[in-house]
Amino acid sequence: MNDEGGTAPTADDDTAGAASAGASTDAATPEAALVATAHAWLAQDPDGETRAQLRAVIERAEAGEDDAAADLADRFGGRLAFGTAGLRGELGAGSNRMNRVLVAQAAAGLAAYVRERAGLAADVGEDEDPDTAPVVVIGFDGRRNSDVFARDSAEIFAGAGLRAMLLPRLLPTPVLAFAVRHLDAAAGVMVTASHNPPNDNGYKVYLGGEDAGSQIVSPADAEIAAHIERVAAEGDIAALPRSLAFAHAPESVVEEYVAATAAVAPAPEGADGLRWVYTAMHGVGWETFSRILEAAGYPQPVPVAAQLEPDGAFPTVAFPNPEEPGAMDLAFETAREAGAELVIANDPDADRLAVAIPDAGADGGWRRLTGNQIGLLLGWRAARLTAEAGAPDGASLACSLVSSPGLAAVAEHYGLDAHATLTGFKWISRAPGIVFGFEEALGYLVNPETVRDKDGISAAIAMLGMAAEARGRGLGVADLLTEFDATFGSFASDQISVRVDDVSTIARIMAALRAEHPSAVGGVAVDRVDDLLEGVDGLPPGDVLRLWLADGSRVVVRPSGTEPKLKLYLDVRGDSPDDAAARIGALTDGARALLAGID
């Protein structure tokens, strides 16, 4: 029963009756079992849109339509798995989709985990002091249903006796990550699917306390998942206690994030007159970023007006990810018209940063920097500033093991430690002594004292600072890349992604590579192979193979964690940029030939 004004979701009476009958009848066939499962789901679904959607599919399946039966099998044949990335998937009705039922189950399961971690009983006791209950803070972006999922979560957290705090409006993911630390929260939830397709949404979980505001890792993911499964097995989210006694986080949380981020790189003298373009990619970055620019003293950008305001339909891009071909075309067009020196882009939830620079040799005159190039420049900046301030013992630069080894060269140059972690900021943010971290997929952590996650806004401020300082010397960002090569060596990277229709193909390829390690790639001998399933360098086990070649080159092979893809990451170090380019070209050709030779 709900307390303090909370409203339980209810389904239509006739739907509930049908669901009850369907759920209690032993199904004679798998098809009938799916229909019964769908009826039971329908009974607890509080969303009129997904209820109507599912009812139509059920009616067609009961009429014997094969495509409807297949649709039900896709919706209910599995369940979106809760893991270290939380939840992420397509919106729609069913256990294999993102919807209000699944989110309510996730919120209740997370609430149970937080209570358990705090040493509280499973059920709220009358003697509990609400003023000392664990805090859970919830954020949401501009995607479809993000606000609905966030409010449902706040009501369920409050109903579970937790102090739920909902961020005051749609905001970037980094603000939520900041709020977890700033509010000393036990946990945080960000409702976002980052740069996924428009019809996706997700549920990203952070933990406070000893986790210091980082995303969840094992075993927390499995423990939370077990609680979610228990809630789901009980079968009716209408029975979950809800409460309207949640709070809205004060505006001061956003103001503190703005101040902390502006302090990352106050505008140097060279910022005056800087002409640059910014796109929010139809996401939530601009409002917060514009305030930081003003506080830090940077000139306002020429905006990509059509992409500046939040729009969950993402109408001007086929895929709202600045890495994707065509996603930054409007930004390049705007930059050409404006005579800009730089393009800065955030992805829709503003946790990633893309940078582009003028390049007469590039199609359209603009070239997007790779994630490794940006990461090495920002790592160089962080190492220099840390050394100038007197680096504490153990201060380190960290990156994922598939990101450029150039970061280790920077760390060595400045006497800092270097760490290579498993992929994802849930691991990078936990590197000992971290002062900077990055991954090649446009993720950067430049301010670990305030945000223990990738943050595309603070990274943008740091990049603007570097560009402005260079400008004060009469240089551009391209010149910084040249200076990096001269100082640390010429590093080049490439990536091969193999998309498959049958995910078992990926397992077969990985098994073949493990059964017989390649003796050479692209004519260069393989010196050794690290199999991370066996545990290497103290890293948690992972489905990753790392090949070290005789000339110092490296090939890392891993399945994608979010898509049906096998990914190969290639890295070389050359005597010059031209030498590195030739080496990476040969290595890429050799890696493609290696894959082609696997039956």
Coordinates of C-alpha atoms in Angstrom, one line a residue:
M1 CA 0.0 0.0 0.0
N2 CA 1.3 3.5 -0.9
D3 CA 2.0 6.1 1.8
E4 CA 2.2 9.9 1.8
G5 CA 0.2 10.4 -1.3
G6 CA 2.1 8.1 -3.7
T7 CA -0.1 6.7 -6.5
A8 CA 0.2 3.1 -7.5
P9 CA 0.2 2.3 -11.2
T10 CA -2.9 0.3 -12.2
A11 CA -4.0 -1.4 -15.4
D12 CA -7.5 -1.5 -16.8
D13 CA -9.8 -3.8 -14.9
D14 CA -10.6 -6.0 -17.9
T15 CA -6.9 -6.3 -18.7
A16 CA -6.1 -7.2 -15.1
G17 CA -8.7 -9.9 -15.2
A18 CA -7.5 -11.4 -18.4
A19 CA -3.9 -11.3 -17.1
S20 CA -4.9 -13.1 -13.9
A21 CA -6.6 -15.8 -15.8
G22 CA -3.8 -16.1 -18.3
A23 CA -1.1 -16.2 -15.7
S24 CA -2.8 -18.9 -13.6
T25 CA -3.5 -21.3 -16.5
D26 CA -1.0 -23.9 -17.4
A27 CA 0.0 -23.2 -21.0
A28 CA -0.2 -26.2 -23.3
T29 CA 2.3 -24.7 -25.8
P30 CA 5.2 -22.3 -25.8
E31 CA 3.1 -19.8 -27.8
A32 CA 0.3 -20.0 -25.2
A33 CA 2.9 -19.5 -22.4
L34 CA 4.2 -16.4 -24.1
V35 CA 0.6 -15.0 -24.4
A36 CA 0.0 -15.8 -20.7
T37 CA 3.3 -14.0 -19.8
A38 CA 2.3 -11.0 -21.9
H39 CA -1.1 -10.8 -20.2
A40 CA 0.5 -10.9 -16.8
W41 CA 2.8 -8.1 -17.9
L42 CA -0.1 -6.1 -19.2
A43 CA -1.9 -6.3 -15.9
Q44 CA 0.8 -4.3 -14.1
D45 CA 1.8 -1.9 -16.9
P46 CA 0.9 1.7 -15.8
D47 CA 1.8 3.2 -19.2
G48 CA -1.1 3.7 -21.6
E49 CA 1.1 3.7 -24.7
T50 CA 2.9 0.5 -24.0
R51 CA -0.3 -1.1 -22.7
A52 CA -2.1 -0.4 -26.0
Q53 CA 1.0 -1.5 -28.0
L54 CA 1.1 -4.8 -26.1
R55 CA -2.6 -5.4 -26.2
A56 CA -2.6 -5.1 -30.0
V57 CA 0.2 -7.7 -30.3
I58 CA -1.5 -10.1 -28.0
E59 CA -4.7 -9.9 -29.9
R60 CA -2.9 -10.6 -33.2
A61 CA -1.0 -13.5 -31.6
E62 CA -4.2 -15.0 -30.2
A63 CA -5.6 -14.8 -33.7
G64 CA -2.8 -17.0 -34.9
E65 CA -0.6 -14.4 -36.7
D66 CA 3.0 -15.7 -36.9
D67 CA 4.7 -12.3 -36.9
A68 CA 2.8 -11.3 -33.7
A69 CA 4.0 -14.5 -32.0
A70 CA 7.5 -13.8 -33.1
D71 CA 7.1 -10.2 -31.7
L72 CA 6.0 -11.6 -28.3
A73 CA 8.9 -14.0 -28.3
D74 CA 11.3 -11.1 -28.9
R75 CA 9.7 -9.0 -26.2
F76 CA 9.4 -11.8 -23.6
G77 CA 11.9 -14.4 -24.6
G78 CA 14.5 -12.7 -22.5
R79 CA 15.0 -9.9 -20.1
L80 CA 17.2 -6.8 -20.4
A81 CA 20.2 -7.8 -18.3
F82 CA 21.2 -5.5 -15.4
G83 CA 25.0 -5.3 -15.4
T84 CA 27.9 -3.0 -14.8
A85 CA 26.4 -0.6 -17.4
G86 CA 23.0 -0.8 -15.7
L87 CA 20.2 -1.2 -18.1
R88 CA 20.0 -0.1 -21.8
G89 CA 17.6 -1.0 -24.6
E90 CA 14.8 -0.2 -26.9
L91 CA 11.6 1.5 -25.5
G92 CA 8.5 -0.7 -25.6
A93 CA 6.4 -3.2 -23.7
G94 CA 8.0 -6.4 -22.5
S95 CA 10.8 -7.7 -20.3
N96 CA 13.3 -7.3 -23.1
R97 CA 12.5 -3.6 -23.5
M98 CA 12.9 -0.4 -21.5
N99 CA 9.5 0.6 -19.9
R100 CA 7.9 1.7 -16.7
V101 CA 7.5 -1.9 -15.4
L102 CA 11.2 -2.8 -15.9
V103 CA 12.3 0.5 -14.4
A104 CA 10.1 0.1 -11.4
Q105 CA 11.5 -3.4 -10.8
A106 CA 15.0 -2.0 -11.2
A107 CA 14.4 0.9 -8.8
A108 CA 12.9 -1.5 -6.2
G109 CA 15.8 -3.9 -6.5
L110 CA 18.3 -1.1 -6.2
A111 CA 16.5 0.3 -3.2
A112 CA 16.7 -3.1 -1.5
Y113 CA 20.4 -3.3 -2.3
V114 CA 21.0 0.2 -0.8
R115 CA 19.1 -0.7 2.4
E116 CA 21.1 -4.0 2.6
R117 CA 24.4 -2.2 2.2
A118 CA 23.4 0.3 4.9
G119 CA 22.6 -2.5 7.3
L120 CA 18.9 -1.8 7.3
A121 CA 16.1 -4.4 7.4
A122 CA 14.4 -5.3 4.2
D123 CA 11.2 -3.6 5.2
V124 CA 10.9 0.0 6.5
G125 CA 10.6 0.0 10.3
E126 CA 8.5 2.4 12.3
D127 CA 11.6 3.4 14.4
E128 CA 13.7 4.4 11.4
D129 CA 14.9 8.0 11.3
P130 CA 14.1 9.4 7.9
D131 CA 16.7 12.1 8.4
T132 CA 19.5 9.6 8.5
A133 CA 18.3 7.3 5.8
P134 CA 20.7 6.7 2.8
V135 CA 20.4 9.3 0.0
V136 CA 19.7 8.3 -3.6
V137 CA 19.9 11.0 -6.2
I138 CA 18.3 10.7 -9.6
G139 CA 19.0 12.5 -12.9
F140 CA 17.5 12.4 -16.3
D141 CA 18.1 13.7 -19.8
G142 CA 15.9 14.7 -22.7
R143 CA 15.2 11.2 -24.2
R144 CA 11.7 9.9 -24.4
N145 CA 10.4 8.9 -21.0
S146 CA 13.5 9.8 -19.1
D147 CA 11.6 12.2 -16.9
V148 CA 8.9 9.5 -16.3
F149 CA 11.4 6.8 -15.4
A150 CA 13.2 9.2 -13.1
R151 CA 10.0 10.2 -11.2
D152 CA 8.9 6.6 -10.9
S153 CA 12.3 5.8 -9.4
A154 CA 12.1 8.7 -7.0
E155 CA 8.7 7.6 -5.7
I156 CA 9.9 4.0 -5.3
F157 CA 13.1 5.0 -3.5
A158 CA 11.1 7.2 -1.2
G159 CA 8.6 4.4 -0.6
A160 CA 11.5 2.2 0.4
G161 CA 12.4 4.6 3.2
L162 CA 15.3 6.2 1.4
R163 CA 15.9 9.9 1.0
A164 CA 15.3 10.3 -2.7
M165 CA 16.5 13.5 -4.4
L166 CA 15.5 14.2 -8.0
L167 CA 17.6 16.7 -9.9
P168 CA 15.7 19.9 -10.6
R169 CA 15.3 19.4 -14.4
L170 CA 16.9 17.5 -17.3
L171 CA 20.7 17.8 -17.0
P172 CA 23.9 16.2 -18.3
T173 CA 25.1 12.9 -16.9
P174 CA 28.2 14.5 -15.4
V175 CA 26.0 16.7 -13.2
L176 CA 24.4 13.5 -11.7
A177 CA 27.8 11.9 -11.2
F178 CA 28.9 15.1 -9.5
A179 CA 25.8 15.2 -7.3
V180 CA 26.4 11.7 -6.0
R181 CA 29.7 12.9 -4.4
H182 CA 28.5 16.4 -3.6
L183 CA 25.4 15.1 -1.7
D184 CA 27.3 12.2 -0.1
A185 CA 24.7 9.9 -1.6
A186 CA 24.7 6.2 -1.2
A187 CA 23.7 5.7 -4.8
G188 CA 22.8 7.6 -7.9
V189 CA 20.8 6.9 -11.0
M190 CA 21.0 8.6 -14.4
V191 CA 18.2 7.9 -16.8
T192 CA 19.9 8.1 -20.2
A193 CA 21.0 6.0 -23.2
S194 CA 23.8 8.4 -24.0
H195 CA 24.4 8.4 -27.7
N196 CA 22.2 5.3 -28.6
P197 CA 19.5 5.5 -31.3
P198 CA 16.5 7.7 -30.6
N199 CA 14.2 4.8 -29.5
D200 CA 16.5 3.6 -26.7
N201 CA 16.8 4.5 -23.1
G202 CA 18.8 3.3 -20.1
Y203 CA 19.4 3.3 -16.4
K204 CA 23.0 4.0 -15.2
V205 CA 23.8 3.4 -11.6
Y206 CA 26.5 5.0 -9.4
L207 CA 27.5 4.2 -5.8
G208 CA 28.8 6.4 -3.1
G209 CA 30.7 5.6 0.0
E210 CA 33.8 3.5 -0.7
D211 CA 32.9 3.6 -4.4
A212 CA 33.4 7.4 -4.4
G213 CA 30.7 8.1 -6.9
S214 CA 31.9 5.7 -9.6
Q215 CA 29.7 3.5 -11.7
I216 CA 28.9 0.0 -10.3
V217 CA 31.3 -2.9 -10.9
S218 CA 31.2 -6.6 -9.9
P219 CA 30.0 -7.9 -7.5
A220 CA 27.6 -5.0 -6.9
D221 CA 26.0 -5.5 -10.3
A222 CA 25.1 -9.2 -9.6
E223 CA 23.9 -8.3 -6.1
I224 CA 21.6 -5.6 -7.5
A225 CA 20.4 -7.8 -10.3
A226 CA 19.5 -10.5 -7.8
H227 CA 17.3 -8.1 -5.9
I228 CA 15.7 -7.0 -9.2
E229 CA 14.9 -10.6 -10.2
R230 CA 13.3 -11.2 -6.8
V231 CA 11.1 -8.1 -7.3
A232 CA 10.2 -9.2 -10.9
A233 CA 9.3 -12.7 -9.6
E234 CA 6.8 -11.3 -7.2
G235 CA 4.9 -10.1 -10.3
D236 CA 3.1 -6.9 -9.6
I237 CA 4.7 -3.5 -9.5
A238 CA 1.4 -2.0 -8.2
A239 CA 2.2 -3.7 -4.9
L240 CA 5.5 -1.7 -4.5
P241 CA 5.3 0.9 -1.8
R242 CA 5.6 4.4 -3.3
S243 CA 5.8 7.9 -1.8
L244 CA 5.7 11.4 -3.0
A245 CA 7.9 12.4 -0.1
F246 CA 11.0 12.8 -2.3
A247 CA 12.9 16.0 -2.6
H248 CA 14.1 18.0 -5.5
A249 CA 17.8 18.6 -5.3
P250 CA 18.6 22.3 -4.8
E251 CA 19.8 24.5 -7.7
S252 CA 23.0 24.9 -5.7
V253 CA 24.0 21.4 -6.8
V254 CA 24.1 22.6 -10.4
E255 CA 25.8 25.9 -9.4
E256 CA 28.5 24.0 -7.5
Y257 CA 29.1 21.8 -10.6
V258 CA 29.3 25.0 -12.8
A259 CA 31.9 26.6 -10.4
A260 CA 34.0 23.4 -10.1
T261 CA 34.0 22.9 -13.9
A262 CA 34.8 26.5 -14.7
A263 CA 37.8 26.2 -12.4
V264 CA 39.2 23.4 -14.5
A265 CA 40.6 25.9 -17.0
P266 CA 39.8 29.6 -16.6
A267 CA 40.2 31.4 -19.9
P268 CA 43.8 32.4 -20.6
E269 CA 44.6 35.6 -22.5
G270 CA 44.6 33.8 -25.9
A271 CA 40.9 33.1 -25.5
D272 CA 39.9 36.6 -26.6
G273 CA 38.6 36.5 -30.1
L274 CA 38.6 32.7 -30.3
R275 CA 36.0 31.8 -32.9
W276 CA 34.5 28.3 -32.4
V277 CA 31.4 26.2 -33.0
Y278 CA 29.5 24.1 -30.6
T279 CA 26.8 21.4 -31.0
A280 CA 24.9 19.7 -28.3
M281 CA 23.7 17.0 -30.7
H282 CA 20.1 17.6 -29.7
G283 CA 21.1 16.8 -26.1
V284 CA 21.1 18.4 -22.7
G285 CA 24.6 19.9 -22.6
W286 CA 24.1 23.5 -23.7
E287 CA 22.3 25.1 -20.8
T288 CA 25.0 23.9 -18.3
F289 CA 27.9 24.4 -20.6
S290 CA 26.9 28.0 -21.5
R291 CA 26.9 28.9 -17.8
I292 CA 30.4 27.4 -17.4
L293 CA 31.7 29.3 -20.4
E294 CA 30.5 32.6 -18.9
A295 CA 32.0 31.7 -15.4
A296 CA 35.3 30.7 -16.9
G297 CA 35.5 33.7 -19.2
Y298 CA 35.4 32.1 -22.7
P299 CA 33.7 33.8 -25.6
Q300 CA 30.4 32.2 -26.5
P301 CA 30.5 29.9 -29.5
V302 CA 28.7 30.0 -32.8
P303 CA 26.1 27.4 -32.1
V304 CA 24.7 24.8 -34.4
A305 CA 21.2 26.2 -33.8
A306 CA 19.3 23.2 -35.1
Q307 CA 21.0 20.9 -32.6
L308 CA 21.3 23.2 -29.6
E309 CA 18.1 22.3 -27.6
P310 CA 17.1 18.9 -26.3
D311 CA 15.0 16.8 -28.7
G312 CA 14.7 13.1 -28.0
A313 CA 13.8 12.5 -31.7
F314 CA 17.2 13.7 -32.8
P315 CA 15.8 15.0 -36.1
T316 CA 18.9 16.1 -37.9
V317 CA 21.1 13.0 -37.3
A318 CA 20.6 9.4 -38.2
F319 CA 22.6 8.3 -35.1
P320 CA 23.2 10.9 -32.3
N321 CA 26.9 9.9 -31.8
P322 CA 29.6 12.4 -32.9
E323 CA 31.8 9.3 -33.9
E324 CA 29.3 8.3 -36.5
P325 CA 29.7 9.4 -40.2
G326 CA 27.6 12.4 -40.9
A327 CA 26.7 13.2 -37.3
M328 CA 28.9 16.4 -37.3
D329 CA 28.1 17.5 -40.9
L330 CA 26.0 20.5 -39.6
A331 CA 28.7 21.5 -37.3
F332 CA 31.3 21.5 -40.1
E333 CA 28.9 23.5 -42.3
T334 CA 28.5 26.0 -39.5
A335 CA 32.2 26.2 -39.0
R336 CA 32.9 26.9 -42.6
E337 CA 30.3 29.7 -42.7
A338 CA 31.7 31.1 -39.5
G339 CA 35.4 30.8 -40.4
A340 CA 35.9 29.0 -37.1
E341 CA 39.1 27.8 -35.6
L342 CA 37.7 24.8 -33.7
V343 CA 34.5 22.7 -33.3
I344 CA 33.4 21.3 -30.0
A345 CA 30.7 18.7 -29.8
N346 CA 29.0 16.9 -26.9
D347 CA 26.9 13.7 -27.3
P348 CA 23.3 13.9 -26.1
D349 CA 23.9 13.4 -22.4
A350 CA 27.2 15.4 -22.6
D351 CA 29.5 12.8 -21.1
R352 CA 31.5 12.6 -24.3
L353 CA 33.5 15.2 -26.2
A354 CA 34.4 15.4 -29.9
V355 CA 36.8 18.0 -31.3
A356 CA 37.3 18.9 -35.0
I357 CA 39.9 21.2 -36.6
P358 CA 40.4 22.8 -40.0
D359 CA 42.2 20.6 -42.4
A360 CA 42.6 21.5 -46.1
G361 CA 43.2 17.9 -47.0
A362 CA 40.0 16.6 -45.4
D363 CA 36.7 16.3 -47.2
G364 CA 34.9 19.5 -46.5
G365 CA 37.9 21.1 -45.0
W366 CA 37.3 19.8 -41.4
R367 CA 38.8 16.8 -39.6
R368 CA 37.4 15.2 -36.4
L369 CA 40.2 14.3 -34.1
T370 CA 40.3 10.7 -32.8
G371 CA 39.5 9.9 -29.2
N372 CA 43.1 8.9 -28.7
Q373 CA 44.4 12.2 -30.1
I374 CA 42.2 14.2 -27.8
G375 CA 43.0 11.9 -24.9
L376 CA 46.8 12.3 -25.4
L377 CA 46.5 16.1 -25.6
L378 CA 44.4 16.3 -22.4
G379 CA 46.7 13.8 -20.7
W380 CA 49.7 15.9 -21.6
R381 CA 48.0 18.9 -20.1
A382 CA 47.1 17.1 -16.9
A383 CA 50.6 15.6 -16.5
R384 CA 52.2 19.0 -16.9
L385 CA 49.9 20.7 -14.4
T386 CA 50.3 17.9 -11.9
A387 CA 54.1 18.1 -12.2
E388 CA 54.1 21.9 -11.9
A389 CA 52.0 21.6 -8.7
G390 CA 54.3 19.0 -7.2
A391 CA 53.0 15.6 -8.1
P392 CA 52.0 13.6 -5.0
D393 CA 53.3 10.0 -4.7
G394 CA 51.3 7.7 -6.8
A395 CA 49.7 10.3 -9.0
S396 CA 48.7 8.6 -12.2
L397 CA 47.3 8.8 -15.7
A398 CA 44.9 6.0 -16.6
C399 CA 43.2 4.8 -19.8
S400 CA 41.5 1.7 -20.9
L401 CA 43.7 -1.1 -22.3
V402 CA 42.3 -0.5 -25.8
S403 CA 43.3 3.2 -25.7
S404 CA 46.6 4.6 -26.9
P405 CA 49.8 3.5 -25.1
G406 CA 51.0 7.0 -25.8
L407 CA 49.5 8.0 -22.4
A408 CA 52.1 5.8 -20.6
A409 CA 54.8 7.7 -22.5
V410 CA 53.4 11.0 -21.2
A411 CA 53.3 9.6 -17.6
E412 CA 56.9 8.3 -17.8
H413 CA 58.1 11.7 -19.1
Y414 CA 56.6 13.5 -16.1
G415 CA 57.4 10.9 -13.5
L416 CA 53.8 9.8 -13.0
D417 CA 52.4 6.3 -12.7
A418 CA 50.4 4.8 -15.6
H419 CA 47.5 2.4 -15.4
A420 CA 45.7 0.5 -18.1
T421 CA 42.3 -0.8 -17.0
L422 CA 39.4 -2.8 -18.5
T423 CA 37.2 -0.8 -20.8
G424 CA 34.7 1.6 -19.2
F425 CA 35.0 4.5 -16.8
K426 CA 33.7 2.2 -14.0
W427 CA 37.2 0.8 -14.1
I428 CA 39.2 3.9 -15.2
S429 CA 37.8 6.0 -12.4
R430 CA 39.1 3.5 -9.9
A431 CA 42.7 3.7 -11.0
P432 CA 44.9 4.5 -7.9
G433 CA 46.1 8.1 -7.7
I434 CA 44.2 9.1 -10.8
V435 CA 44.6 12.7 -12.0
F436 CA 43.4 12.1 -15.5
G437 CA 41.8 9.2 -17.4
F438 CA 40.4 8.5 -20.9
E439 CA 39.1 6.0 -23.3
E440 CA 39.4 6.1 -27.1
A441 CA 35.6 6.3 -27.5
L442 CA 35.6 10.0 -26.8
G443 CA 35.5 9.7 -23.0
Y444 CA 37.7 11.9 -20.7
L445 CA 38.0 12.4 -16.9
V446 CA 39.8 15.6 -16.2
N447 CA 38.4 16.5 -12.8
P448 CA 38.5 13.3 -10.7
E449 CA 38.2 15.2 -7.4
T450 CA 34.6 16.2 -8.3
V451 CA 33.4 13.7 -11.0
R452 CA 34.4 10.1 -11.1
D453 CA 33.1 9.5 -14.6
K454 CA 33.7 10.7 -18.1
D455 CA 32.6 14.3 -18.4
G456 CA 32.3 15.9 -21.8
I457 CA 31.8 19.3 -20.4
S458 CA 34.8 19.6 -18.2
A459 CA 36.8 18.0 -21.0
A460 CA 35.5 20.7 -23.4
I461 CA 36.7 23.4 -21.0
A462 CA 40.1 21.8 -20.7
M463 CA 40.3 21.6 -24.5
L464 CA 39.3 25.2 -24.9
G465 CA 42.0 26.1 -22.4
M466 CA 44.6 24.3 -24.5
A467 CA 43.4 25.8 -27.7
A468 CA 43.4 29.3 -26.2
E469 CA 46.9 28.9 -24.8
A470 CA 48.2 27.7 -28.2
R471 CA 46.4 30.6 -29.8
G472 CA 48.2 33.0 -27.5
R473 CA 51.5 31.6 -29.0
G474 CA 50.2 31.9 -32.5
L475 CA 49.4 28.2 -32.9
G476 CA 46.4 26.0 -33.4
V477 CA 45.4 22.6 -32.1
A478 CA 47.0 20.9 -35.1
D479 CA 50.3 22.5 -33.9
L480 CA 49.8 20.9 -30.5
L481 CA 49.6 17.5 -32.1
T482 CA 52.9 18.2 -33.9
E483 CA 54.4 19.3 -30.6
F484 CA 53.2 16.1 -28.9
D485 CA 54.8 13.9 -31.5
A486 CA 58.1 15.8 -31.1
T487 CA 58.0 15.4 -27.4
F488 CA 56.7 11.9 -26.8
G489 CA 56.9 10.1 -30.2
S490 CA 54.5 9.5 -33.0
F491 CA 51.7 7.2 -32.0
A492 CA 49.0 6.0 -34.4
S493 CA 45.9 4.0 -33.9
D494 CA 43.2 2.3 -35.9
Q495 CA 40.1 0.2 -35.1
I496 CA 38.4 -2.6 -37.0
S497 CA 34.8 -3.4 -36.2
V498 CA 33.2 -6.6 -37.5
R499 CA 29.4 -6.6 -37.1
V500 CA 27.8 -10.0 -37.1
D501 CA 24.2 -11.3 -37.5
D502 CA 24.8 -14.3 -35.2
V503 CA 26.6 -13.4 -32.0
S504 CA 28.0 -17.0 -31.7
T505 CA 30.3 -16.0 -34.6
I506 CA 32.2 -13.7 -32.1
A507 CA 32.6 -16.5 -29.6
R508 CA 33.9 -18.8 -32.4
I509 CA 36.5 -16.3 -33.6
M510 CA 37.7 -15.7 -30.0
A511 CA 37.9 -19.4 -29.4
A512 CA 39.9 -19.9 -32.6
L513 CA 42.4 -17.2 -31.7
R514 CA 42.8 -18.8 -28.2
A515 CA 43.2 -22.3 -29.6
E516 CA 46.0 -21.2 -31.9
H517 CA 47.7 -17.9 -31.2
P518 CA 48.7 -16.0 -34.4
S519 CA 52.5 -16.2 -35.1
A520 CA 52.5 -12.9 -37.0
V521 CA 50.2 -10.1 -38.0
G522 CA 51.0 -8.1 -41.2
G523 CA 54.3 -9.9 -41.5
V524 CA 55.5 -8.8 -38.0
A525 CA 56.1 -11.6 -35.5
V526 CA 53.9 -11.9 -32.4
D527 CA 56.1 -11.8 -29.3
R528 CA 53.5 -12.7 -26.7
V529 CA 49.8 -13.0 -26.2
D530 CA 48.0 -11.9 -23.0
D531 CA 44.7 -13.7 -22.4
L532 CA 42.8 -11.6 -19.9
L533 CA 40.4 -14.5 -19.2
E534 CA 43.4 -15.9 -17.2
G535 CA 44.0 -12.7 -15.3
V536 CA 46.8 -10.3 -16.4
D537 CA 48.5 -7.4 -14.7
G538 CA 46.1 -7.7 -11.8
L539 CA 43.1 -6.9 -14.0
P540 CA 39.7 -8.6 -13.4
P541 CA 39.2 -11.4 -15.9
G542 CA 37.8 -10.3 -19.3
D543 CA 37.1 -11.7 -22.7
V544 CA 40.1 -9.9 -24.2
L545 CA 43.2 -11.0 -26.1
R546 CA 46.2 -8.6 -26.3
L547 CA 48.9 -9.4 -28.9
W548 CA 52.3 -7.8 -28.6
L549 CA 54.3 -7.7 -31.8
A550 CA 58.1 -7.7 -32.2
D551 CA 58.2 -4.1 -33.4
G552 CA 56.3 -2.8 -30.4
S553 CA 53.0 -2.7 -32.1
R554 CA 49.8 -4.0 -30.3
V555 CA 46.6 -5.6 -31.3
V556 CA 43.7 -5.9 -28.8
V557 CA 40.7 -8.1 -29.7
R558 CA 37.5 -8.0 -27.7
P559 CA 33.7 -8.4 -28.2
S560 CA 31.7 -5.2 -28.0
G561 CA 29.9 -4.8 -24.7
T562 CA 26.9 -3.2 -26.3
E563 CA 26.6 -4.3 -29.9
P564 CA 26.9 -7.5 -31.9
K565 CA 30.4 -6.6 -33.0
L566 CA 34.0 -7.9 -32.6
K567 CA 36.4 -5.1 -32.2
L568 CA 40.2 -4.9 -32.9
Y569 CA 42.2 -2.0 -31.6
L570 CA 45.5 -1.4 -33.3
D571 CA 48.4 0.8 -32.0
V572 CA 51.9 1.5 -33.3
R573 CA 54.7 3.9 -32.4
G574 CA 56.8 5.3 -35.3
D575 CA 59.9 7.4 -35.7
S576 CA 57.8 10.1 -37.4
P577 CA 54.2 10.8 -38.2
D578 CA 54.7 9.4 -41.7
D579 CA 56.4 6.3 -40.3
A580 CA 53.6 5.7 -37.8
A581 CA 51.0 6.2 -40.6
A582 CA 52.8 3.5 -42.7
R583 CA 53.0 1.1 -39.8
I584 CA 49.4 1.4 -38.8
G585 CA 48.3 0.9 -42.4
A586 CA 50.3 -2.3 -42.7
L587 CA 49.1 -3.5 -39.3
T588 CA 45.4 -2.8 -40.2
D589 CA 45.8 -4.8 -43.5
G590 CA 47.5 -7.6 -41.6
A591 CA 44.7 -7.7 -39.0
R592 CA 42.0 -7.9 -41.6
A593 CA 43.9 -10.7 -43.3
L594 CA 44.1 -12.5 -40.0
L595 CA 40.4 -12.4 -39.5
A596 CA 39.7 -13.5 -43.0
G597 CA 41.8 -16.6 -42.4
I598 CA 39.7 -17.8 -39.5
D599 CA 37.1 -20.4 -40.7

